[in-house]
Coordinates of C-alpha atoms in Angstrom, one line a residue:
X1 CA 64.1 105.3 91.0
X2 CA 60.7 105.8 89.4
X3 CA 60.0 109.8 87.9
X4 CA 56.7 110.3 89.8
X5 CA 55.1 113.4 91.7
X6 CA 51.7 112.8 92.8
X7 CA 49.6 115.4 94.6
X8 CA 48.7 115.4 98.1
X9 CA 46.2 113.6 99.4
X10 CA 43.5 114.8 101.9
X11 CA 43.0 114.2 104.7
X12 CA 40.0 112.4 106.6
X13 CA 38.7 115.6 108.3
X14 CA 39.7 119.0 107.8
X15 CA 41.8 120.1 110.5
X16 CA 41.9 124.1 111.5
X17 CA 44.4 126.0 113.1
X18 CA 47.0 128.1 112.0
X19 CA 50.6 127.6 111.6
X20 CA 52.4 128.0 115.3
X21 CA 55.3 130.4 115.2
X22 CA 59.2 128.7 115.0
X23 CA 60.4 128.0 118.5
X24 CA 64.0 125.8 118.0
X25 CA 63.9 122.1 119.2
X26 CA 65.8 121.8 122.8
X27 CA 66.3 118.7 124.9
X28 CA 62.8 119.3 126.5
X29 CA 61.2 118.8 123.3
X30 CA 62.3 115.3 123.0
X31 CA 60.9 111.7 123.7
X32 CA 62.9 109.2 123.3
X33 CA 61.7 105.8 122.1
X34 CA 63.5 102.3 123.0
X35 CA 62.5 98.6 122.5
X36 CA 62.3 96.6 126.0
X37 CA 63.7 93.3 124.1
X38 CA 66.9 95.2 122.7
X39 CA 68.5 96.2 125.8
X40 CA 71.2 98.8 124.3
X41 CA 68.8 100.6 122.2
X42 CA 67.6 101.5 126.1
X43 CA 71.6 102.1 127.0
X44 CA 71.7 104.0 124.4
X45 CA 68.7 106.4 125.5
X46 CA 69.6 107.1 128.6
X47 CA 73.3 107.6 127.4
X48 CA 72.3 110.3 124.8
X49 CA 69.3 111.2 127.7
X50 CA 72.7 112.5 130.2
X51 CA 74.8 113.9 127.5
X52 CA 72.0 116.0 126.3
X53 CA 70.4 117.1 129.2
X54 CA 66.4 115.5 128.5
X55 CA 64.4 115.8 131.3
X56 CA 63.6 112.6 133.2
X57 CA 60.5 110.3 132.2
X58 CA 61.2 110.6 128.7
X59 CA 62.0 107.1 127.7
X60 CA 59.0 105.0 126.2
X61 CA 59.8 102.0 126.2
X62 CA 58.2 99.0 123.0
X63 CA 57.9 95.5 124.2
X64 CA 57.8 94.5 120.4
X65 CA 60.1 91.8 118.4
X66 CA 63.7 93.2 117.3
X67 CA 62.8 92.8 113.6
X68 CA 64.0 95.5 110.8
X69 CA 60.1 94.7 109.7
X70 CA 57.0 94.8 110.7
X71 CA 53.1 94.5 109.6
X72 CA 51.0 96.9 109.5
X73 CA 48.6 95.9 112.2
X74 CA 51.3 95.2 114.7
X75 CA 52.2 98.6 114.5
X76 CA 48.9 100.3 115.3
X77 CA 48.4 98.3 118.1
X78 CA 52.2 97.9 119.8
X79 CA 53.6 101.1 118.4
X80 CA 50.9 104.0 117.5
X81 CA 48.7 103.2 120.1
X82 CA 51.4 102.7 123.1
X83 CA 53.1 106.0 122.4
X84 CA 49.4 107.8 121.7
X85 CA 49.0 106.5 125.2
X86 CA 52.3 107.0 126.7
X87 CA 52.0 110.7 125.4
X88 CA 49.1 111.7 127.1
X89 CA 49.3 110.0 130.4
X90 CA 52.6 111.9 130.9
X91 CA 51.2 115.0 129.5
X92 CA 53.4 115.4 126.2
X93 CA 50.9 115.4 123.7
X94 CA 51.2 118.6 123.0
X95 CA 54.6 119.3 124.3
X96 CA 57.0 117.0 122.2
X97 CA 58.3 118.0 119.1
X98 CA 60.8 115.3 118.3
X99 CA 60.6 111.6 118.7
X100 CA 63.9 109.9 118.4
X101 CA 64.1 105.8 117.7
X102 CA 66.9 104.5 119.5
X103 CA 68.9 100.7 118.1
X104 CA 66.3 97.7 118.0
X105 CA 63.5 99.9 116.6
X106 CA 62.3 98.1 113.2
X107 CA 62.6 100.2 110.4
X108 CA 59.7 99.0 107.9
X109 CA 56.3 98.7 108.4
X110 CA 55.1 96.0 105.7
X111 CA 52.2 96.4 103.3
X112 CA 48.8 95.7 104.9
X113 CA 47.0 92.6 103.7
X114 CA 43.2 93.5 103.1
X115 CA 40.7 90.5 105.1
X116 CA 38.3 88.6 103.5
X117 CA 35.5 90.9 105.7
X118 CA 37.4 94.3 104.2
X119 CA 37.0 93.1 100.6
X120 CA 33.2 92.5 101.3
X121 CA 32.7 95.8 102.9
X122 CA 34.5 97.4 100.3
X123 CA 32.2 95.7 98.0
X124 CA 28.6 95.7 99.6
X125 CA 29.2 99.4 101.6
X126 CA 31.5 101.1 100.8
X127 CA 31.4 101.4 96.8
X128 CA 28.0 101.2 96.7
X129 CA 27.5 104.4 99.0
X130 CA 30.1 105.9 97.4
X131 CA 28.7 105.6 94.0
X132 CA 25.4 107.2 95.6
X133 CA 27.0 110.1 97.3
X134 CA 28.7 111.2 93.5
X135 CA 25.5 110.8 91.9
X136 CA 24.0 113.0 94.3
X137 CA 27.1 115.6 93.9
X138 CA 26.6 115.2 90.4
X139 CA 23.1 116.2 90.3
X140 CA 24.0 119.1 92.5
X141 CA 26.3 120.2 90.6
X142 CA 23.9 120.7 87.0
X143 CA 21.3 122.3 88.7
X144 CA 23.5 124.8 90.3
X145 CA 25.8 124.9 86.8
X146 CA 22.3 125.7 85.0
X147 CA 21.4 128.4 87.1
X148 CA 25.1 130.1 86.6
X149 CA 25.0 129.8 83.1
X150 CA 21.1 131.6 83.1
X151 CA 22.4 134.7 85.0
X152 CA 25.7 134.9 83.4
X153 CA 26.1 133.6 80.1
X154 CA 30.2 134.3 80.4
X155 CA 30.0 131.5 83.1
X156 CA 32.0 128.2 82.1
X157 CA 32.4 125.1 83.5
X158 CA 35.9 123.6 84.2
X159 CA 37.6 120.1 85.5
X160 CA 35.5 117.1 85.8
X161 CA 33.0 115.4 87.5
X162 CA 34.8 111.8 88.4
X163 CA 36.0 112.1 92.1
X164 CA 35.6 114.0 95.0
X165 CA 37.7 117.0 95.1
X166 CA 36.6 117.7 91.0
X167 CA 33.0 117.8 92.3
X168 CA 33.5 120.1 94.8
X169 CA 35.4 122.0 92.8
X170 CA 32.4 122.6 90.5
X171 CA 30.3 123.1 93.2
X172 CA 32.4 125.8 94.9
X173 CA 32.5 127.3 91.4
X174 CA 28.8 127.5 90.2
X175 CA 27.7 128.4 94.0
X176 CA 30.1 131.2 93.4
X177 CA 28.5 132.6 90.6
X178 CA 25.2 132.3 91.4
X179 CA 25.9 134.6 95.0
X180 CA 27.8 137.0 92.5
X181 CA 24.9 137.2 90.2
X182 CA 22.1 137.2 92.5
X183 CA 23.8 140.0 94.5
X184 CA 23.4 142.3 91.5
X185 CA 19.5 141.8 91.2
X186 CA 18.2 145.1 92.0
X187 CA 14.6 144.0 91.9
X188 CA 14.3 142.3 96.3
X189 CA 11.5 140.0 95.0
X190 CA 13.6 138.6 92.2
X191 CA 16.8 138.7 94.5
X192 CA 14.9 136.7 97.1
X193 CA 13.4 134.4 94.3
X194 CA 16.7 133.3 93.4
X195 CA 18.1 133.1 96.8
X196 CA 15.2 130.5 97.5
X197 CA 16.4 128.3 93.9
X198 CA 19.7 128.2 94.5
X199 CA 19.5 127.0 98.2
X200 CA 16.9 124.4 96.5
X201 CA 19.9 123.4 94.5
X202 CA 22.1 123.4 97.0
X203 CA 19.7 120.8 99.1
X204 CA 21.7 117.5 97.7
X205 CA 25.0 118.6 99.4
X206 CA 23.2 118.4 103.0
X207 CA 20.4 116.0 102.2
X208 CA 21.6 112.6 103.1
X209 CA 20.0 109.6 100.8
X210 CA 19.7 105.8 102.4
X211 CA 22.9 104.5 102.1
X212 CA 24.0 100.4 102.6
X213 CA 24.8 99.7 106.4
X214 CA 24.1 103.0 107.3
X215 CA 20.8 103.8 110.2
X216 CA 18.6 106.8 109.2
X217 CA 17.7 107.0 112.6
X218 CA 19.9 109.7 114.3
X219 CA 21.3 108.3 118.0
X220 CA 19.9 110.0 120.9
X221 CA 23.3 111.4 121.9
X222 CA 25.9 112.1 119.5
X223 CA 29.6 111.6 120.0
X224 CA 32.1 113.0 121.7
X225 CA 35.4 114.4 120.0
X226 CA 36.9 112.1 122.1
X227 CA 34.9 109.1 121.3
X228 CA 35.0 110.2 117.3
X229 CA 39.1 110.3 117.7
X230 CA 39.1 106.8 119.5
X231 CA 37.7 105.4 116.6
X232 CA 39.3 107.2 113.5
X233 CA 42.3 106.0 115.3
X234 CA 41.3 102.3 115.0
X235 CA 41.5 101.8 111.2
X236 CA 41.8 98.4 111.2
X237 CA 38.2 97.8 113.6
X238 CA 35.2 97.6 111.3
X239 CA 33.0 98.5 114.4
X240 CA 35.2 101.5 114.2
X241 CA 35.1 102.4 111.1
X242 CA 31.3 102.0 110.9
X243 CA 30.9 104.3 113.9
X244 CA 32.7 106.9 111.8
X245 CA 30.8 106.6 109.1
X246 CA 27.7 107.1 111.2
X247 CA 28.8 110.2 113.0
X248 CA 29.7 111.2 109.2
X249 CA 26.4 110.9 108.3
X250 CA 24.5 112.5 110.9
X251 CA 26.9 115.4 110.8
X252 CA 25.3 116.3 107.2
X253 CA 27.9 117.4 104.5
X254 CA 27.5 115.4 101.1
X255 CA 31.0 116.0 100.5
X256 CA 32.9 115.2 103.7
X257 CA 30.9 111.7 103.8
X258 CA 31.9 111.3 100.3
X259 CA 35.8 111.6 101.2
X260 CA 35.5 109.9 104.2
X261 CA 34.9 106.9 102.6
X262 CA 36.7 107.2 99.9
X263 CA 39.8 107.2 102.4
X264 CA 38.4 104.0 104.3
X265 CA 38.2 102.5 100.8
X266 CA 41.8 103.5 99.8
X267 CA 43.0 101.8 103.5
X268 CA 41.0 98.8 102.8
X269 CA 42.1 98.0 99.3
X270 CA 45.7 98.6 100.2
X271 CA 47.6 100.3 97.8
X272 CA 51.4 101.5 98.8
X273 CA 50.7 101.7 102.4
X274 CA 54.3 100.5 103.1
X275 CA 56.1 102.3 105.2
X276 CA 59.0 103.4 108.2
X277 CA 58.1 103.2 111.1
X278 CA 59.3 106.8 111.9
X279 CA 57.7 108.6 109.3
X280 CA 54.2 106.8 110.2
X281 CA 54.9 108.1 113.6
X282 CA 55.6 111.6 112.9
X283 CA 51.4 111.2 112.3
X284 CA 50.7 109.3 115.2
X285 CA 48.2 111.9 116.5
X286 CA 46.6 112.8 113.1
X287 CA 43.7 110.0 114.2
X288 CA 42.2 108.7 111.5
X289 CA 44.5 109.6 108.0
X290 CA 45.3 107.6 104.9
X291 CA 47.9 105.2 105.5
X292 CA 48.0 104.5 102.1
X293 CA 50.5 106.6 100.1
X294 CA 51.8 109.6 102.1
X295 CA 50.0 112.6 103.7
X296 CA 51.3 116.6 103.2
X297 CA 54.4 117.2 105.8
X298 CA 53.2 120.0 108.1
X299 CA 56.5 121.2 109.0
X300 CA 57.9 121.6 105.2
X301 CA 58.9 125.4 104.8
X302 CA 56.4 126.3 101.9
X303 CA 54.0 126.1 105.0
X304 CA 51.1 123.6 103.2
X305 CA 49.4 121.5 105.7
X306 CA 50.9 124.4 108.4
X307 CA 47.7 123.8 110.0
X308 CA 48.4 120.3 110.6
X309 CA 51.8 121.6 112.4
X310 CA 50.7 121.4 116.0
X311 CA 49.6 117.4 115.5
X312 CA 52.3 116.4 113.7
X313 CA 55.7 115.4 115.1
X314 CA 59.2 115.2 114.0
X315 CA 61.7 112.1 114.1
X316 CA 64.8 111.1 114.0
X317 CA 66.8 108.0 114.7
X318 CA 69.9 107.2 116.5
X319 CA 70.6 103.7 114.8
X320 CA 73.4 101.8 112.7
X321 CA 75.5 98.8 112.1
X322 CA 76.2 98.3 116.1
X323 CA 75.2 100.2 119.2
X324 CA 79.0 101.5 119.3
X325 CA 78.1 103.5 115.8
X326 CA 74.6 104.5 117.1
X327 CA 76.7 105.9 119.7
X328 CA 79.0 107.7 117.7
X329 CA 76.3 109.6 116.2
X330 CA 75.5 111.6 119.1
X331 CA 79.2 111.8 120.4
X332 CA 80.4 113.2 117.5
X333 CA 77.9 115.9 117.4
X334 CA 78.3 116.9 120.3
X335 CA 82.2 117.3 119.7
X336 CA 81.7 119.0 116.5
X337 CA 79.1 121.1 117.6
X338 CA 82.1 123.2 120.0
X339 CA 84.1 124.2 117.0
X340 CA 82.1 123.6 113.9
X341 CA 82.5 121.2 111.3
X342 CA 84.8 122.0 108.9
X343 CA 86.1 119.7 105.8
X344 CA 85.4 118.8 101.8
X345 CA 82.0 120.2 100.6
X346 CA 81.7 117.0 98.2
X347 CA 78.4 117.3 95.6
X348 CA 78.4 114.3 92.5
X349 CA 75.1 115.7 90.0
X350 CA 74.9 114.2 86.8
X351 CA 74.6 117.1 84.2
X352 CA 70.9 116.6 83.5
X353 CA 69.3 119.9 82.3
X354 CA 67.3 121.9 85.0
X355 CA 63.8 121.4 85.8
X356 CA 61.0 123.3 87.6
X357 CA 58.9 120.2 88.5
X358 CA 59.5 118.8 91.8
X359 CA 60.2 115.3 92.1
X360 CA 62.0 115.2 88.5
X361 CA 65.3 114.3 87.7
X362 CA 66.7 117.7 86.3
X363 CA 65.0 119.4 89.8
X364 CA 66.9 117.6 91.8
X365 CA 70.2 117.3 89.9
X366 CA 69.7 121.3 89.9
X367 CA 69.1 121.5 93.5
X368 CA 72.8 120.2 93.8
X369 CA 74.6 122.3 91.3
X370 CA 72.3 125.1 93.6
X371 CA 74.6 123.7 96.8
X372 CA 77.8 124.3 95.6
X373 CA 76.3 128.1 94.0
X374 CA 75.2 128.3 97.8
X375 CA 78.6 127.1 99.2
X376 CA 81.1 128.8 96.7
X377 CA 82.0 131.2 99.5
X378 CA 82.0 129.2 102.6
X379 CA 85.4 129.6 104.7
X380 CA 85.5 126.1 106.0
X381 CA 83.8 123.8 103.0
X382 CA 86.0 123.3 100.0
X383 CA 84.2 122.5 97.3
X384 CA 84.7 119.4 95.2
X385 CA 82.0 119.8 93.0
X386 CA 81.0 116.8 90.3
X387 CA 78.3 117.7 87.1
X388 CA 78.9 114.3 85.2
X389 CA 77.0 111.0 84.8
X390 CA 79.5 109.0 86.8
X391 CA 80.1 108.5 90.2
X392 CA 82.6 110.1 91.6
X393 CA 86.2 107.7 91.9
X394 CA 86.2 106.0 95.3
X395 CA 88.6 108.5 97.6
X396 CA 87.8 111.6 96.0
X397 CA 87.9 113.4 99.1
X398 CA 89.7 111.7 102.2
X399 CA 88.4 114.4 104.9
X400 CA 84.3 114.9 103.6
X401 CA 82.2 117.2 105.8
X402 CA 79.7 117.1 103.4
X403 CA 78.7 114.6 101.1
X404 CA 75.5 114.3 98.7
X405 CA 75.3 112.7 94.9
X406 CA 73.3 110.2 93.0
X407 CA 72.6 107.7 91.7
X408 CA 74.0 103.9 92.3
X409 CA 71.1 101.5 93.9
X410 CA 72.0 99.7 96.6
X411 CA 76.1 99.0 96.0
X412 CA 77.6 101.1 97.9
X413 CA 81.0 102.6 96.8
X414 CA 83.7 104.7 99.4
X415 CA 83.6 108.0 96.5
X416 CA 84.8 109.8 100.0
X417 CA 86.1 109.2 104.0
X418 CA 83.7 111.3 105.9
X419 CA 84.9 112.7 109.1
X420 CA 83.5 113.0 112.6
X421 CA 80.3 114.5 112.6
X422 CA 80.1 114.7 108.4
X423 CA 76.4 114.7 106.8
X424 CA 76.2 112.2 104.3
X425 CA 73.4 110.9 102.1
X426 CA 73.4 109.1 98.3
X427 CA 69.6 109.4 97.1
X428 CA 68.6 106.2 95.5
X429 CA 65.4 104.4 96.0
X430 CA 66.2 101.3 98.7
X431 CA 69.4 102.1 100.4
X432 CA 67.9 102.0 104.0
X433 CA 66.5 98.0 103.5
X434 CA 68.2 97.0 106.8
X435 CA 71.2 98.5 109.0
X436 CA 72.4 95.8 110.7
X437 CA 72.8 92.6 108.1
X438 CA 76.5 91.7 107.4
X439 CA 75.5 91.4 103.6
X440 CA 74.0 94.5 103.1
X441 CA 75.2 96.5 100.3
X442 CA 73.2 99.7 100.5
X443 CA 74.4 103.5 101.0
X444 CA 72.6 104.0 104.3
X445 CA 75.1 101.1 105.9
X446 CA 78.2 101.5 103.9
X447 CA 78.3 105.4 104.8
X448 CA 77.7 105.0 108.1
X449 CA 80.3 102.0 109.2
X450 CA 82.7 104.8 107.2
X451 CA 81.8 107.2 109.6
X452 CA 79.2 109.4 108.5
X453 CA 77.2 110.7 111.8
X454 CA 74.5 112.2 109.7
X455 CA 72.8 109.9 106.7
X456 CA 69.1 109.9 105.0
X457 CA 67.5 106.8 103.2
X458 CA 64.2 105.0 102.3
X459 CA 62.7 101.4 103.5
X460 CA 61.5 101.1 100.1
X461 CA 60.6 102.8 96.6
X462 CA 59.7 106.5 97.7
X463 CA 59.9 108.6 94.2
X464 CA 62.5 111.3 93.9
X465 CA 60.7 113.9 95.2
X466 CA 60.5 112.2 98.7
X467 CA 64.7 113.3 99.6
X468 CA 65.2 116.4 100.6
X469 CA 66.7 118.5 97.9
X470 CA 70.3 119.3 99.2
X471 CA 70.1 123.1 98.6
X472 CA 67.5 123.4 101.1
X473 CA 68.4 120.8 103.6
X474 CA 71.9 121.5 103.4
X475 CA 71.3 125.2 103.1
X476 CA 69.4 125.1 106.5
X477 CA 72.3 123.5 108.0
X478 CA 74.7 125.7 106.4
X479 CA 73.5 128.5 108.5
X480 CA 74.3 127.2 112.1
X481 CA 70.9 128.1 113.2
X482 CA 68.3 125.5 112.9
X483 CA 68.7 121.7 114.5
X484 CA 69.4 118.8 112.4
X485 CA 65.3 117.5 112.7
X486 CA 64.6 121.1 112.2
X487 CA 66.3 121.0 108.6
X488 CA 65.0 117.7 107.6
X489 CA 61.2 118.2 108.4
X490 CA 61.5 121.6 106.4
X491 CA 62.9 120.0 103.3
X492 CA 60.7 116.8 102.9
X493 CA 57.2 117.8 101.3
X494 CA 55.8 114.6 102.8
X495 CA 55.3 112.1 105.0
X496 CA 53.6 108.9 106.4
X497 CA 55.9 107.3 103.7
X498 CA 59.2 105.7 103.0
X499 CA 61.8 108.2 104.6
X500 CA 64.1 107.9 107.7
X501 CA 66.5 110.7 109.1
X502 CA 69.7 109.1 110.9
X503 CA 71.5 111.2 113.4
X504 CA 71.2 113.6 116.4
X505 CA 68.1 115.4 116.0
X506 CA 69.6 118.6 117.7
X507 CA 72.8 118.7 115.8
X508 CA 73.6 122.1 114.6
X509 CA 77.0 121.3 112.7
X510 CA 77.9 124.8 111.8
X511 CA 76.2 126.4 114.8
X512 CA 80.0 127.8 116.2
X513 CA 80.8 128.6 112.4
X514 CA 78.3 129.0 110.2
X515 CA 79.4 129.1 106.5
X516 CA 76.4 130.8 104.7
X517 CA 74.3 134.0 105.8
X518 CA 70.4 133.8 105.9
X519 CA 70.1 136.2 103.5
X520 CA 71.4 133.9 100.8
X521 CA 68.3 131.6 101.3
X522 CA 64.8 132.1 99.6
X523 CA 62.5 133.3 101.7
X524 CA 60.4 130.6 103.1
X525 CA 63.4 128.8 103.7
X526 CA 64.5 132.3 105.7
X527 CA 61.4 132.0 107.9
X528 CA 62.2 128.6 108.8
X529 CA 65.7 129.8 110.9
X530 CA 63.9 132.9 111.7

């Protein structure tokens, strides 16, 4: 598993709204999504559909291939689009909080292969324009740095000038300055002098220059959100895109134009836009984001990207080996849930020294020595707890509630028996590859044909910090107060990436017997069961 974590990336508009306040995922907050050409996944749907009580007209149902894989095209226009569709005909758009794959969903969605026609607009439109749009910035950003530095000669210049976010950083900075400044001129001539040269300054951050493929002449009637949302939603049209770019334009910020096709560029050139299929979705009505890399999870507890929270979704899947294990899943939860899962609390670290950076090997490694601190009290989980390099022996615990250690990739090993209902998950990098092959060797499979009901895994190389760390995932769960998707979505910081959860998404485990108080939990992580 590679040590890597990257920052965010931003999105393709600026989304406002704030953060909606935590109302616990029920059965009416479900959809539940099958595959027309696997017909148990549907069984399945409407099993789980009865024993949970969802409301009728729930199932959408894929006409698609049963492949673990697919490509990235084939998924915006059979998946993303059908459910965007399905969504709002039936009025859920706004209403469902959880999707849940059902058996005979692919898992992966492939690397998209850039087009002939993408490589040329990359080349003749896209760079060019970009290139044009920083020069402008950059120009911007020395005349308004020159007047700062005249009227306060304390003012300094910091970060760089080579993308996007760096230039507006320094623009945001000088333009700062200057209205500080200027607002202590006592003289009104002067102060209205200088208000007149710095808006002059400001002109190239609203002043569009001719740009390749791009009309100067503004259309008669402009967009509507609608219309703009159609198209950001069609990454792979280049009509599309180009209609975007022109309601970019005429809208008349520098800046937004500037990132806007810098994320159009990134989706063209393709770099790590693999994915699964259920974390794509959980951004299915984002419109137009980056599919390359990940975007910022709007349900993670530290609450960045909360505004994005009421157009994101959760997922989960109810998935395995065999429809009789995908089965299980929600039949053992169900079971559990009446008297509370009780067995071995089983954590395998590896003794690495702590860490404060997310995503490295000593944070996570502390995160479960911080489990079993969390858990040294809790009535019904004893504690087999592991802090060397080795995996644990195969059969340390023949009754596991709990299970979570690292790191073996892709060979699975029985280190414990996990009962009904027990949470599992080993993080490694590919362990979620496929579900169903008779030769697969990976940790996803191997715990769940040993009767895990509850496992998390990637479809490919994700970095470290893409797992959620087991004190808060498991300390949700601890609690008995939050759903299984609930937990999840506030322990990932992203999304639009590599990660699947596998179980019942409204499993509550401890829910008749919880085994740690709120209070023990950090704050945010409070607000989340709150």
């Amino acid at each position: 598993m590679k040590l890597r974590w990257p920052a965010i990336l931003s999105l393709f508009l600026a989304v406002a709204g704030a953060a909606s306040a935590r109302a616990a995922i029920t059965a009416d907050d479900l959809v539940l999504l099958v595959n027309k050409q696997q017909p148990e996944g549907r069984r399945l749907a409407e099993a789980y559909a009865k024993a949970r009580g969802v409301p009728d007209g729930r199932i959408i149902e894929l006409d698609i291939p049963d492949n673990t894989d697919i490509a990235r095209e084939f998924y915006e226009s059979s998946i993303a689009n059908v459910v965007r569709q399905e969504l709002q005909s039936r009025q859920l758009a706004g209403k469902a909080k959880c999707l849940v794959l059902f058996y005979g969903l692919p898992l992966r969605i492939r690397d998209r292969d850039s087009t002939p026609q993408e490589r040329t607009e990359v080349d003749t439109v896209l760079n060019p324009a970009i290139a044009t749009l920083q020069n402008q910035m950059k120009e911007t950003v020395v005349k308004l740095e020159a007047i700062a530095s005249s009227l306060d000669p304390s003012f300094r210049v910091v970060g760089g000038l080579d993308t996007s976010d760096q230039l507006r950083d320094r623009v945001v900075d000088a333009s700062t300055s200057c209205k500080v400044s200027a607002e202590k001129v006592s003289d009104p001539q002067q102060r209205t002098a200088l208000a007149a040269q710095i808006r002059a300054a400001q002109t190239g951050l609203v002043a569009m220059p001719p740009l390749p493929g791009m009309s100067t002449t503004k259309p008669a009637t402009m967009p509507t959100q609608e219309e703009v949302n159609a198209w950001m939603s069609s990454v792979g049209d280049p009509a599309a895109r180009q209609r975007v770019r022109q309601t970019l334009y005429f809208a008349g910020n520098v800046y937004q134009l500037l990132v806007g096709l810098e994320v159009q560029k990134r989706t063209l050139t393709v770099k790590e836009s693999e994915a699964s299929v259920d974390s794509e979705l959980s951004c299915v009505n984002l419109g137009n984001y980056d599919r390359t890399r990940w975007v910022v999870n709007a349900f993670h507890h530290s609450g960045v990207g909360a505004q994005l929270r009421d157009r994101m979704i959760r997922t989960a899947r109810i998935d395995g080996p065999t429809p009789a294990i995908a089965q299980r899943l929600f039949d053992d939860a169900i079971a559990v849930e009446k008297t509370g899962l009780k067995g071995d609390l089983v954590l395998d670290a590896r003794g690495l020294d702590a860490q404060r950076d997310i995503g490295s090997y000593g944070y996570f490694d502390q995160s479960i020595r911080n489990t079993a601190k969390l858990a040294a009290a809790a009535p019904d989980l004893p504690t087999i707890f592991d802090n060397n390099q080795p995996l644990l022996a195969n059969g340390s615990s023949t009754h596991a509630a709990v299970y979570c250690g690292w790191y073996q990739l892709r060979k699975y090993q029985p280190t414990v028996k996990p009962l009904p209902g027990a949470i599992a998950y080993h993080v490694a990098s590919l362990e979620m590859i496929t579900l169903r092959s008779p030769i697969e060797t990976g940790w996803c499979r191997g715990l769940l044909l040993d009767g895990a009901d509850v496992t998390v895994g990637a479809v490919g190389e994700p970095y470290l910090a893409a797992f959620p760390p087991a004190d808060d995932f498991l300390g949700l769960l601890f609690t008995g107060k939050v759903t299984l998707a609930e937990a999840y979505w506030a322990s990932i910081p992203i999304t639009s990436w590599k990660m699947i959860l596998i179980g019942d998404p409204l499993y509550r485990p401890f829910a008749a017997n919880p085994q740690v108080s709120l209070e023990k939990l950090p704050e945010s992580l409070r607000a989340v069961a709150n």
